[in-house]
PDB file of C-alpha atoms in Angstrom:
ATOM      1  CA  UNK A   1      -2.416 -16.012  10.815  1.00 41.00           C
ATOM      2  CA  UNK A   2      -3.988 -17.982   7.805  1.00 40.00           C
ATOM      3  CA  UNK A   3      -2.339 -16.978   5.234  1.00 39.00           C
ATOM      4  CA  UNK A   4       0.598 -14.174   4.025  1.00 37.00           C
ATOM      5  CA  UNK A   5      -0.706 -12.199   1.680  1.00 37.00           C
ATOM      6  CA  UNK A   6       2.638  -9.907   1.956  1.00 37.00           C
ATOM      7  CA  UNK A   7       4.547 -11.427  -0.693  1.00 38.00           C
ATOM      8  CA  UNK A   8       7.306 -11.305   1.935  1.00 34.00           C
ATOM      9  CA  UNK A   9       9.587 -14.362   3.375  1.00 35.00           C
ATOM     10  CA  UNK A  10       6.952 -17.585   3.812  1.00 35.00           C
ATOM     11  CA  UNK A  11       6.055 -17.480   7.671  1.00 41.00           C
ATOM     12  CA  UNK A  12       8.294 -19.693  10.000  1.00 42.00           C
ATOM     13  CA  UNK A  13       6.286 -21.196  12.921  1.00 41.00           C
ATOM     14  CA  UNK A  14       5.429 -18.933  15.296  1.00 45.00           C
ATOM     15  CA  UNK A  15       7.747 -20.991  18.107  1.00 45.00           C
ATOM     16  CA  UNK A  16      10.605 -21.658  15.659  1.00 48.00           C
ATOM     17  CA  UNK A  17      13.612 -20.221  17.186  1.00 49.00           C
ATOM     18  CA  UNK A  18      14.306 -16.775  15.736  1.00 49.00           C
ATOM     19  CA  UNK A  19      17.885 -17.390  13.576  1.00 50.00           C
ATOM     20  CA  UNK A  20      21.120 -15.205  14.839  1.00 53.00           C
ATOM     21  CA  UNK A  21      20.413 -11.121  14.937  1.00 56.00           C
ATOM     22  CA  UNK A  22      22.952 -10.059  12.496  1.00 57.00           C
ATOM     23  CA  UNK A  23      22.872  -6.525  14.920  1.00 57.00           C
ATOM     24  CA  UNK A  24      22.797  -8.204  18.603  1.00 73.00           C
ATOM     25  CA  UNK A  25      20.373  -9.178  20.769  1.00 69.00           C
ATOM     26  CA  UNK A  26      20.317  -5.927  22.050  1.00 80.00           C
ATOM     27  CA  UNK A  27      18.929  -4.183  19.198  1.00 78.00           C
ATOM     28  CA  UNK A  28      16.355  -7.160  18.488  1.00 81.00           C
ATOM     29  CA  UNK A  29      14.975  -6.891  21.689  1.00 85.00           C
ATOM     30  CA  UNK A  30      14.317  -3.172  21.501  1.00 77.00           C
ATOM     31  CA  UNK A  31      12.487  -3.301  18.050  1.00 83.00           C
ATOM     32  CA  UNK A  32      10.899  -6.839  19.608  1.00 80.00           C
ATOM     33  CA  UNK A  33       9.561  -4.672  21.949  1.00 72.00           C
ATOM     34  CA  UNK A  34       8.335  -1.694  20.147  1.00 79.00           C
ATOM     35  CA  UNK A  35       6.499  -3.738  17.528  1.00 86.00           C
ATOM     36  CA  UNK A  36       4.672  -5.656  20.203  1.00 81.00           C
ATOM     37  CA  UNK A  37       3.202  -2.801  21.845  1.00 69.00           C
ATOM     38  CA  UNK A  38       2.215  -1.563  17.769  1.00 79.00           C
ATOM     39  CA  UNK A  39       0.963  -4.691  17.493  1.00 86.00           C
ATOM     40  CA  UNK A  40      -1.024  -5.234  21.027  1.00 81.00           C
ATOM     41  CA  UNK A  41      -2.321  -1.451  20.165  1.00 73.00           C
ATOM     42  CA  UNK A  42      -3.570  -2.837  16.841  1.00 76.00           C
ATOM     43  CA  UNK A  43      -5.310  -6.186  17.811  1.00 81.00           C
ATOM     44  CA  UNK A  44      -6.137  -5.860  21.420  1.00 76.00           C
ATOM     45  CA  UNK A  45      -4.671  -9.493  21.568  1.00 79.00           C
ATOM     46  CA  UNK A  46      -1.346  -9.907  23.688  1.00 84.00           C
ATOM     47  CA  UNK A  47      -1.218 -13.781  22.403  1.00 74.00           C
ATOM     48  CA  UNK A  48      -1.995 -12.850  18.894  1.00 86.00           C
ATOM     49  CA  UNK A  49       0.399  -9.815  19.173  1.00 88.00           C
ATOM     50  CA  UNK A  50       3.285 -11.859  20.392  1.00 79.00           C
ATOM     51  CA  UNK A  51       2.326 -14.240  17.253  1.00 84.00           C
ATOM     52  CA  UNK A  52       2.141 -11.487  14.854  1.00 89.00           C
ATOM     53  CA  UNK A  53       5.739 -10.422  16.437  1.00 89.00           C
ATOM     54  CA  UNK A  54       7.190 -13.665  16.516  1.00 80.00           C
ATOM     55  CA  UNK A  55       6.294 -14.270  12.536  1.00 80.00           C
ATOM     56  CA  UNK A  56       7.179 -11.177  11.632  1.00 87.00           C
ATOM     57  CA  UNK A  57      10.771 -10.976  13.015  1.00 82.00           C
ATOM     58  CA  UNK A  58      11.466 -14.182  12.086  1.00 82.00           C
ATOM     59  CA  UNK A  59      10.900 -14.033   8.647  1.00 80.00           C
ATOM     60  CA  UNK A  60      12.809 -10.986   8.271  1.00 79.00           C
ATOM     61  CA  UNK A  61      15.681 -12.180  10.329  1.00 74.00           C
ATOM     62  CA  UNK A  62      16.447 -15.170   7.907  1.00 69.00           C
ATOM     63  CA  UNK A  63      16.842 -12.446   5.545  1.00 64.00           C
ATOM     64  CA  UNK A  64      18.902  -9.915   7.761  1.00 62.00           C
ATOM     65  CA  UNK A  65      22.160 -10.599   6.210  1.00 59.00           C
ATOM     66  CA  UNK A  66      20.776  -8.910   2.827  1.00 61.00           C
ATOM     67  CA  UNK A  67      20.279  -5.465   4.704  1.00 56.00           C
ATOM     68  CA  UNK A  68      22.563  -2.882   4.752  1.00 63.00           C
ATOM     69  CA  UNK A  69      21.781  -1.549   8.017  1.00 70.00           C
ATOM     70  CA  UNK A  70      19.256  -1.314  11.244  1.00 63.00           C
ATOM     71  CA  UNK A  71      17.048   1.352   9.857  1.00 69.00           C
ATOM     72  CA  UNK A  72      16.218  -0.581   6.534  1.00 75.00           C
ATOM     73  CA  UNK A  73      16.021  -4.083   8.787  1.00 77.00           C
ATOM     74  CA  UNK A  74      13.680  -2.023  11.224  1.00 69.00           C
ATOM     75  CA  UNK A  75      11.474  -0.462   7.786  1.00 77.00           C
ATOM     76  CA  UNK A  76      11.641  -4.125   6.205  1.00 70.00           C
ATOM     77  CA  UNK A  77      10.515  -5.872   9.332  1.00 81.00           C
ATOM     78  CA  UNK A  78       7.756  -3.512  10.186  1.00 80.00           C
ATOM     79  CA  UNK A  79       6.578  -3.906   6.770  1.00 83.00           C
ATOM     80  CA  UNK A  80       6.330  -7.519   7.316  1.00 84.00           C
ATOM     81  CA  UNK A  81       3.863  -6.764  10.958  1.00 87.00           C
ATOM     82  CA  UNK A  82       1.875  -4.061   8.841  1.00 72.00           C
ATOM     83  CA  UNK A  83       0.920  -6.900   6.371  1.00 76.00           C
ATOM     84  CA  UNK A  84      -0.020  -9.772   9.197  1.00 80.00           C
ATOM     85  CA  UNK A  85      -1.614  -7.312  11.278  1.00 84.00           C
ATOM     86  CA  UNK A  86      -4.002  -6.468   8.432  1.00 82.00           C
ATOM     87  CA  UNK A  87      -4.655  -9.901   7.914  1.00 78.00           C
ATOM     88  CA  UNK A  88      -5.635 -10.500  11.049  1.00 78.00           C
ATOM     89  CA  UNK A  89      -7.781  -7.972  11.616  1.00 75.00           C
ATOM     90  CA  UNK A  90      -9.765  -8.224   8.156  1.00 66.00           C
ATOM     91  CA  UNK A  91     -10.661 -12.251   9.211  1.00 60.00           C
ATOM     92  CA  UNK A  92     -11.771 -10.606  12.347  1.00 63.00           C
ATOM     93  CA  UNK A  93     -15.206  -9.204  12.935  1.00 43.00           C
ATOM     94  CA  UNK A  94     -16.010  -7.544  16.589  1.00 40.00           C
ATOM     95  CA  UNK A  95     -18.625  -5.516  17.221  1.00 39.00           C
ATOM     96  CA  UNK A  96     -18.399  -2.765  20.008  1.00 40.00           C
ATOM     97  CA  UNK A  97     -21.174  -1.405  21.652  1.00 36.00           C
ATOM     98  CA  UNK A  98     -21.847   2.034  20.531  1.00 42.00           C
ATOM     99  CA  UNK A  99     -22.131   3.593  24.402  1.00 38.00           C
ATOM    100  CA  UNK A 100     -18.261   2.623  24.698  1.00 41.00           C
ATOM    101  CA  UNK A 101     -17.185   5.233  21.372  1.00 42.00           C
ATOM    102  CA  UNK A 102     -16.906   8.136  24.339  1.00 42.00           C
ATOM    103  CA  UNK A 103     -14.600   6.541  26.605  1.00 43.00           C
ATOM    104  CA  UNK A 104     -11.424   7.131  27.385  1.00 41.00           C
ATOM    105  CA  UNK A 105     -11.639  10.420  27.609  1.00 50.00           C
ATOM    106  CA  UNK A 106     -12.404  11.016  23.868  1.00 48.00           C
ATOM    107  CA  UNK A 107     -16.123  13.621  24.508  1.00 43.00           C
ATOM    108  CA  UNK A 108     -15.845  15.933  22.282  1.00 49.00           C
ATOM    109  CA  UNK A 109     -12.270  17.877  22.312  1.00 55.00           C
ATOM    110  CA  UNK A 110     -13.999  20.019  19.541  1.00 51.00           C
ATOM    111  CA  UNK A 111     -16.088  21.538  21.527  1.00 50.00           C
ATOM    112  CA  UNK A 112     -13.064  23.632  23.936  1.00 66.00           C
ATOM    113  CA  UNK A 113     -11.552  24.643  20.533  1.00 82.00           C
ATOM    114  CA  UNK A 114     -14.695  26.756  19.000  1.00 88.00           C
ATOM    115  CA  UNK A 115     -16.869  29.617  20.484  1.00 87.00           C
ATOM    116  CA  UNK A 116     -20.577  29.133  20.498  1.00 87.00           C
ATOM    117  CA  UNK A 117     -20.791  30.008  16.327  1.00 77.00           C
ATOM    118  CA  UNK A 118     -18.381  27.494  15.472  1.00 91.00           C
ATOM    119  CA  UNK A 119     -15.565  29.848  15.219  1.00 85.00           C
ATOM    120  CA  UNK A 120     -12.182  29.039  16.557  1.00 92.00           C
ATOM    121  CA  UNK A 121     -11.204  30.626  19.993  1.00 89.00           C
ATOM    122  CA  UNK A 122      -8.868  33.477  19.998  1.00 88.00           C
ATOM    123  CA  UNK A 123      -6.152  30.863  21.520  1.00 80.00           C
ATOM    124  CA  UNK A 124      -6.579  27.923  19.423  1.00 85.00           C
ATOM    125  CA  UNK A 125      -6.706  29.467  16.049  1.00 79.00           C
ATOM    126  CA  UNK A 126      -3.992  27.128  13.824  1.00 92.00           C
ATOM    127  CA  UNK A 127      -0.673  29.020  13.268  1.00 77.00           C
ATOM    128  CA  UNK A 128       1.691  28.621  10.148  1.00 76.00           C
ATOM    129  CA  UNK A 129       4.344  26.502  10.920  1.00 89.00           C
ATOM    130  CA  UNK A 130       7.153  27.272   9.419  1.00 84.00           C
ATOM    131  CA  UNK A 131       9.436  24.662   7.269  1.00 83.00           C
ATOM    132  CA  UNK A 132       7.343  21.786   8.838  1.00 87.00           C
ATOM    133  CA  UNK A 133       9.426  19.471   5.881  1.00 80.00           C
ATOM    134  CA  UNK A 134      12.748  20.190   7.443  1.00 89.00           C
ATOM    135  CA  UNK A 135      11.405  18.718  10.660  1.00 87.00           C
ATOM    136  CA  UNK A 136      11.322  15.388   9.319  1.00 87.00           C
ATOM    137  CA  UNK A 137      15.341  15.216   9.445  1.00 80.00           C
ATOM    138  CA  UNK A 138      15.457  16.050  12.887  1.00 86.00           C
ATOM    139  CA  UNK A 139      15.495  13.720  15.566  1.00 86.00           C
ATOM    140  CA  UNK A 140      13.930  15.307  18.026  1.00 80.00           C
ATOM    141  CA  UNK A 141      11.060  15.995  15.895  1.00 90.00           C
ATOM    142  CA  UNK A 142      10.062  12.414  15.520  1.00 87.00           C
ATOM    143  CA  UNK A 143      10.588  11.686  19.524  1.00 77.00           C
ATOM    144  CA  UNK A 144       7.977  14.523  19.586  1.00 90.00           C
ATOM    145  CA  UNK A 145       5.862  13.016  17.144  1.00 89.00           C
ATOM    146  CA  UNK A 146       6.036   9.936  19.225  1.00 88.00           C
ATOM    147  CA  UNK A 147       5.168  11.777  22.547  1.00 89.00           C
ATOM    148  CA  UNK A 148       2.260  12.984  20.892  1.00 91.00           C
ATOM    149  CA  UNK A 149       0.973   9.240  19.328  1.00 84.00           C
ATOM    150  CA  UNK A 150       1.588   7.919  23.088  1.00 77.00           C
ATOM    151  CA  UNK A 151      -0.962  10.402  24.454  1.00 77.00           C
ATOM    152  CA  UNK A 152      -3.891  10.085  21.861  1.00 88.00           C
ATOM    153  CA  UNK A 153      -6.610   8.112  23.669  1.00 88.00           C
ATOM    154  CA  UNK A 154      -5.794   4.261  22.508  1.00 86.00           C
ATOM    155  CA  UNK A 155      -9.000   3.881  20.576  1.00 73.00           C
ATOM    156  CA  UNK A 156      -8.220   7.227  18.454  1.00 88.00           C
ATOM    157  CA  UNK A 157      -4.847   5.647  18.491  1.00 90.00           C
ATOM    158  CA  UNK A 158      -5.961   2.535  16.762  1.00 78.00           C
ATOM    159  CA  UNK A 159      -7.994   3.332  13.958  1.00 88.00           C
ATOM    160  CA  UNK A 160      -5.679   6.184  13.175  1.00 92.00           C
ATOM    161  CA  UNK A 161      -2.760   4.087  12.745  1.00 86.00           C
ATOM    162  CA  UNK A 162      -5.221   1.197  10.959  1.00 84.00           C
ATOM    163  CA  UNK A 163      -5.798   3.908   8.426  1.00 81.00           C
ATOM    164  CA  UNK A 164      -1.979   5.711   8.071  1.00 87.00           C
ATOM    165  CA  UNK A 165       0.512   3.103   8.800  1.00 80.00           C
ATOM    166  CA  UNK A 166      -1.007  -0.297   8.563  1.00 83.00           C
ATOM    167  CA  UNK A 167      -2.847   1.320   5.392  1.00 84.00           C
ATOM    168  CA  UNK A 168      -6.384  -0.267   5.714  1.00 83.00           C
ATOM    169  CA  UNK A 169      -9.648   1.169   4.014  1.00 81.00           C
ATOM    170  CA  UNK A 170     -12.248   2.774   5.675  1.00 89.00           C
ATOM    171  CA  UNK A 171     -14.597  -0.845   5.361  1.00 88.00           C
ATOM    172  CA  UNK A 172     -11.978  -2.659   6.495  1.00 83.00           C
ATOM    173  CA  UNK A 173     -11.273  -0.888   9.656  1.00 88.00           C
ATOM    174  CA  UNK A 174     -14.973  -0.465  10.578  1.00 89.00           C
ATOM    175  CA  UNK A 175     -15.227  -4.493   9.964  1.00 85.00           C
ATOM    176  CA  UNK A 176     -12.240  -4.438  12.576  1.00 82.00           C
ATOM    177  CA  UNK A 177     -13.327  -2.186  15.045  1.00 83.00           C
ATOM    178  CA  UNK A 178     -17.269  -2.771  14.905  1.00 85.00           C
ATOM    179  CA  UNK A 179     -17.704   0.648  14.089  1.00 86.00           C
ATOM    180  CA  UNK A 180     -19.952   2.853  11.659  1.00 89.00           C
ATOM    181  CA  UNK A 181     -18.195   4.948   8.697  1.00 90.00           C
ATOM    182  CA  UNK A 182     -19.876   7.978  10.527  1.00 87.00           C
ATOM    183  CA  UNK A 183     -17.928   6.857  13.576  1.00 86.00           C
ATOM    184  CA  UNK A 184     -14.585   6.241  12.430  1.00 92.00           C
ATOM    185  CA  UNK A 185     -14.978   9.500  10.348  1.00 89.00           C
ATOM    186  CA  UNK A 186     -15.062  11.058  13.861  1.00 90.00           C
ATOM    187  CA  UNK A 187     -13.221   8.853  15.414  1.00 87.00           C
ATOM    188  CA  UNK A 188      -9.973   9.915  12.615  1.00 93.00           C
ATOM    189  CA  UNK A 189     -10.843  13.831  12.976  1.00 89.00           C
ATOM    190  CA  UNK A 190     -10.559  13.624  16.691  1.00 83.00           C
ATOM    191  CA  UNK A 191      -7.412  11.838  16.399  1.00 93.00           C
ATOM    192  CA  UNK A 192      -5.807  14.508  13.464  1.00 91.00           C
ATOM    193  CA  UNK A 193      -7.140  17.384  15.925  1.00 87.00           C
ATOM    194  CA  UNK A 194      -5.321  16.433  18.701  1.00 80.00           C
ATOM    195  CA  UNK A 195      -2.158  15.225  16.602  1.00 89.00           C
ATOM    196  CA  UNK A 196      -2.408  18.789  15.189  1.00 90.00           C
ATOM    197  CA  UNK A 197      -2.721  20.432  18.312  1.00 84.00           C
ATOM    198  CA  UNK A 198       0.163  18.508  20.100  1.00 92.00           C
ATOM    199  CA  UNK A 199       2.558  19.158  17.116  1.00 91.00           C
ATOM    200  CA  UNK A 200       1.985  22.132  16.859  1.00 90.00           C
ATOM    201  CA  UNK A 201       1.964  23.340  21.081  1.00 87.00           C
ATOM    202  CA  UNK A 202       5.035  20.686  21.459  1.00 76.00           C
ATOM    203  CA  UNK A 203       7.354  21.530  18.773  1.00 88.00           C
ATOM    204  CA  UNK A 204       6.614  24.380  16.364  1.00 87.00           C
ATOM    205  CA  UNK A 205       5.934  26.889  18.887  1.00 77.00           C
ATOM    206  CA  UNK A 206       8.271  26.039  21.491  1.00 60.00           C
ATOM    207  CA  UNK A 207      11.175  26.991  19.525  1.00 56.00           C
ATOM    208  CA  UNK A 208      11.680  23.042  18.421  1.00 48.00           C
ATOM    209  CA  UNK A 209      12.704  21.912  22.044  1.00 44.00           C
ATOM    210  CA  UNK A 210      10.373  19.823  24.409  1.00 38.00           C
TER     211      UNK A 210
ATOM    212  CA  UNK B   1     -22.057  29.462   4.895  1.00 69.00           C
ATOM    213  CA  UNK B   2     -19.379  26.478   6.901  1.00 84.00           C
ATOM    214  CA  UNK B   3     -18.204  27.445  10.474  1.00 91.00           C
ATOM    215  CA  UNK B   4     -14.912  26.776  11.396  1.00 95.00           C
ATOM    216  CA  UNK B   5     -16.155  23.804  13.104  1.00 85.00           C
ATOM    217  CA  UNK B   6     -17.793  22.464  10.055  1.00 92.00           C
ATOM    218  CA  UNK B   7     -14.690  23.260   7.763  1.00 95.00           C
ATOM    219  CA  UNK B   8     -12.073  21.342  10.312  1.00 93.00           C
ATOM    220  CA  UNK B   9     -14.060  18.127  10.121  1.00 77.00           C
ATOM    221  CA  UNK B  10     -14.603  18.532   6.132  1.00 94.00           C
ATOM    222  CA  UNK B  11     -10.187  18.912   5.982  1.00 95.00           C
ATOM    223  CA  UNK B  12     -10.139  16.011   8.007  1.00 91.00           C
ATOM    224  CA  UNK B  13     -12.768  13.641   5.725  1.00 89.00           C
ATOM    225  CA  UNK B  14     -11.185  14.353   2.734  1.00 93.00           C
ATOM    226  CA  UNK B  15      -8.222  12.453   3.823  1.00 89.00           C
ATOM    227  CA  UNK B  16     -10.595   9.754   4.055  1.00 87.00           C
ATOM    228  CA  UNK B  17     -12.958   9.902   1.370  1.00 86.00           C
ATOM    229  CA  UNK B  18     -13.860  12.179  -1.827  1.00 81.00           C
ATOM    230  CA  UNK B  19     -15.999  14.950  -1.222  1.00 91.00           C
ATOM    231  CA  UNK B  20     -18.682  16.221  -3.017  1.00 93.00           C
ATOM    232  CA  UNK B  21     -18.792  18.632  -5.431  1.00 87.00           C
ATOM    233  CA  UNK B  22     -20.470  21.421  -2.721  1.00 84.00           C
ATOM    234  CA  UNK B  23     -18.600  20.157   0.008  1.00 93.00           C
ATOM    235  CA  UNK B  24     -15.491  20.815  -1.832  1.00 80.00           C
ATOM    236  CA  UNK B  25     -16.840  24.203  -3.684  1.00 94.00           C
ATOM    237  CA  UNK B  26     -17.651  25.714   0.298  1.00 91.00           C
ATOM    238  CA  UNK B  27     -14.437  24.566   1.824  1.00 93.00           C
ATOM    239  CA  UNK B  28     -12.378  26.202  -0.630  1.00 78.00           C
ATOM    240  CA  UNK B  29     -14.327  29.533  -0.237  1.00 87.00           C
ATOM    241  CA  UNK B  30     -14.149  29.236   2.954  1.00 94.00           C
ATOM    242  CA  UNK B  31     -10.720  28.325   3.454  1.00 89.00           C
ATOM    243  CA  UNK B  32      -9.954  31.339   1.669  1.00 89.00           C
ATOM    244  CA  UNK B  33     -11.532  33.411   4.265  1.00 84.00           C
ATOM    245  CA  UNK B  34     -10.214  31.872   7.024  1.00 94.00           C
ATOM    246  CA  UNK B  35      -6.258  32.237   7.653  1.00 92.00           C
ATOM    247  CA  UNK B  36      -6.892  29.439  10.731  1.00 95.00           C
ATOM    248  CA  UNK B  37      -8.683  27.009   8.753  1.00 95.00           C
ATOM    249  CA  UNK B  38      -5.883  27.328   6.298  1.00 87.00           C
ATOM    250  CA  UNK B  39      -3.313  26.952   8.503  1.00 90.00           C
ATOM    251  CA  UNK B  40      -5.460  23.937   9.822  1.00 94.00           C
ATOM    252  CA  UNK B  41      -5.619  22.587   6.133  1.00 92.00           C
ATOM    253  CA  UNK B  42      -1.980  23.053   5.849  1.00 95.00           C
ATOM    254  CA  UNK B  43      -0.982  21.014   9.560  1.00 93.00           C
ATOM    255  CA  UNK B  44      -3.286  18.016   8.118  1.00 94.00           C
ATOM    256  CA  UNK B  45      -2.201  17.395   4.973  1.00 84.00           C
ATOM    257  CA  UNK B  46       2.002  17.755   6.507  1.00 91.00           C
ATOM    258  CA  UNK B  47       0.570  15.092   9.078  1.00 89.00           C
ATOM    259  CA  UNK B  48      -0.129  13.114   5.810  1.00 82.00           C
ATOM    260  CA  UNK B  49       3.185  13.578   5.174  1.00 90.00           C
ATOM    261  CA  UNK B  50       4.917  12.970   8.356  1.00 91.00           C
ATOM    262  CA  UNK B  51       3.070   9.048   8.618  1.00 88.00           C
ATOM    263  CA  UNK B  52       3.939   8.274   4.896  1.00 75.00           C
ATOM    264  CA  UNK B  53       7.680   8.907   5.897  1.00 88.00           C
ATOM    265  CA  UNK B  54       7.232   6.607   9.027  1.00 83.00           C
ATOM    266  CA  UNK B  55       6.115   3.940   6.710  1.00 79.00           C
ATOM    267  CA  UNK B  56       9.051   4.703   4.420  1.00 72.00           C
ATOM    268  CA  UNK B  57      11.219   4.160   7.759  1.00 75.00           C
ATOM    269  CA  UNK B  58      12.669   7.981   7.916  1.00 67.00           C
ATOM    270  CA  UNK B  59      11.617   8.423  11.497  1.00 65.00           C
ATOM    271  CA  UNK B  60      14.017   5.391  12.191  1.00 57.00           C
ATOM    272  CA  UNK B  61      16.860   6.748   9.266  1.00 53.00           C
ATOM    273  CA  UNK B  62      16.724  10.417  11.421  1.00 59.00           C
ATOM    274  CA  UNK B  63      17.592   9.338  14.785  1.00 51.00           C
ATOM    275  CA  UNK B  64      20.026   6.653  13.583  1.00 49.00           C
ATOM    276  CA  UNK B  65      23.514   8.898  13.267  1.00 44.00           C
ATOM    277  CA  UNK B  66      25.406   8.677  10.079  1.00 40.00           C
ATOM    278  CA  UNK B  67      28.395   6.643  10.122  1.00 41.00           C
TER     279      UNK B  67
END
């Protein structure tokens, strides 16, 4: 990290020791853990994950006694890893060889959800789901939601979460990932299809219980 | 005239980008048509929603009980 653009807490070193959780170690360790593996997702770099991590948690942690609770801490300090992940991916440029944008799994999906005109299939027409907004207070919805992130294929994974959480711009994540607009334009419909899909098979049509 | 096919990855760009004029002009005509496309139109702009209300941290607020 070269510089915090976040306008957050100034960045500790990276191998300060972290100052006293105000919740337990318990609870630190848990969101330690779940930002790494957003971060690792995000930069395909466990050392620059951990440092991203580190930084992060740090600098919100010598601010911890100003939160009210865990869930603004957790919001506050994955604000913080949003902001250093982007900069370390927009100093980054990788290129990726075009042959490896099928793998994983990720040939065309579209293709099993359309007849031979382009139509959808009988089965996979989109239903109306009903009072999706009073999903978003319910718990189980987001563990759901989560099930359904964990089983996108990692590279749909990335660049959609690039684009909708860490909030980059399409020339910024095709700098990242080495890839054409053309291909992350794909890349981000492929990812919203099967997001659809899963929401939709998972939770509003299986009377809200998985 | 769009397919379906056509119209799903049209939905899906305009969360990315502004589309044209035509682009726009045969989606809506044919998202009138087309009750799945609607519902499809529908599903991706609530999946808008649900990620701008992880960023705001409700995911986290939901599952943490009230005291």
């Amino acid at each position: 990290m070269d510089q915090d653009t976040s306008a957050h807490p100034p960045a500790a070193h990276p191998h300060a020791a972290p100052p006293a959780a105000p919740w337990g170690e318990a609870f630190v360790a848990e969101l330690r853990r779940q930002m790494l593996r957003f971060a690792t997702l995000q930069l395909s770099d466990a050392h620059a994950a951990e440092d991203a991590v580190q930084e992060a948690l740090i600098g919100a942690l010598q601010n911890g006694a100003s939160f009210g609770g865990r869930s603004a801490f957790r919001t506050w300090v994955f604000a913080i890893l949003r902001h250093k992940i982007a900069d370390e991916l927009r100093h980054r440029q990788r290129v990726v060889e075009a042959s490896q944008l099928l793998q994983e799994g990720e040939e065309d999906a579209m293709l099993e959800l359309f007849d031979s005109r382009g139509h959808w299939l009988a089965d996979e027409r989109p239903r109306r789901w009903a009072d999706p907004e009073a999903s978003l207070q319910d718990a189980q919805f987001w563990r759901v939601f989560g099930a359904c992130l964990e089983h996108l294929p990692a590279r749909q994974a990335r660049v959609f979460m690039m684009r909708e959480f860490v909030g980059l711009e399409t020339p910024e994540i095709c700098a990242a990932a080495g890839l054409t607009v053309s291909n992350l334009n794909v890349m981000l419909h492929r990812a919203r299809l099967r997001l659809r899909e899963c929401l939709e098979n998972r939770w509003f049509l299986e009377g809200r219980a998985c | 005239m769009l397919n379906c096919h056509d119209a799903t990855r049209l939905v899906s760009e305009a969360e990315d980008r502004q589309l044209s004029l035509k682009e726009r002009a045969s989606l809506r005509l044919h998202v009138v048509m087309c009750s799945g496309c609607r519902h499809f139109q529908a599903n991706i702009r609530f999946l808008r929603t649900i990620m701008r209300a992880c960023v705001r941290g409700d995911d986290e607020r939901s599952r943490t009980p009230p005291p």
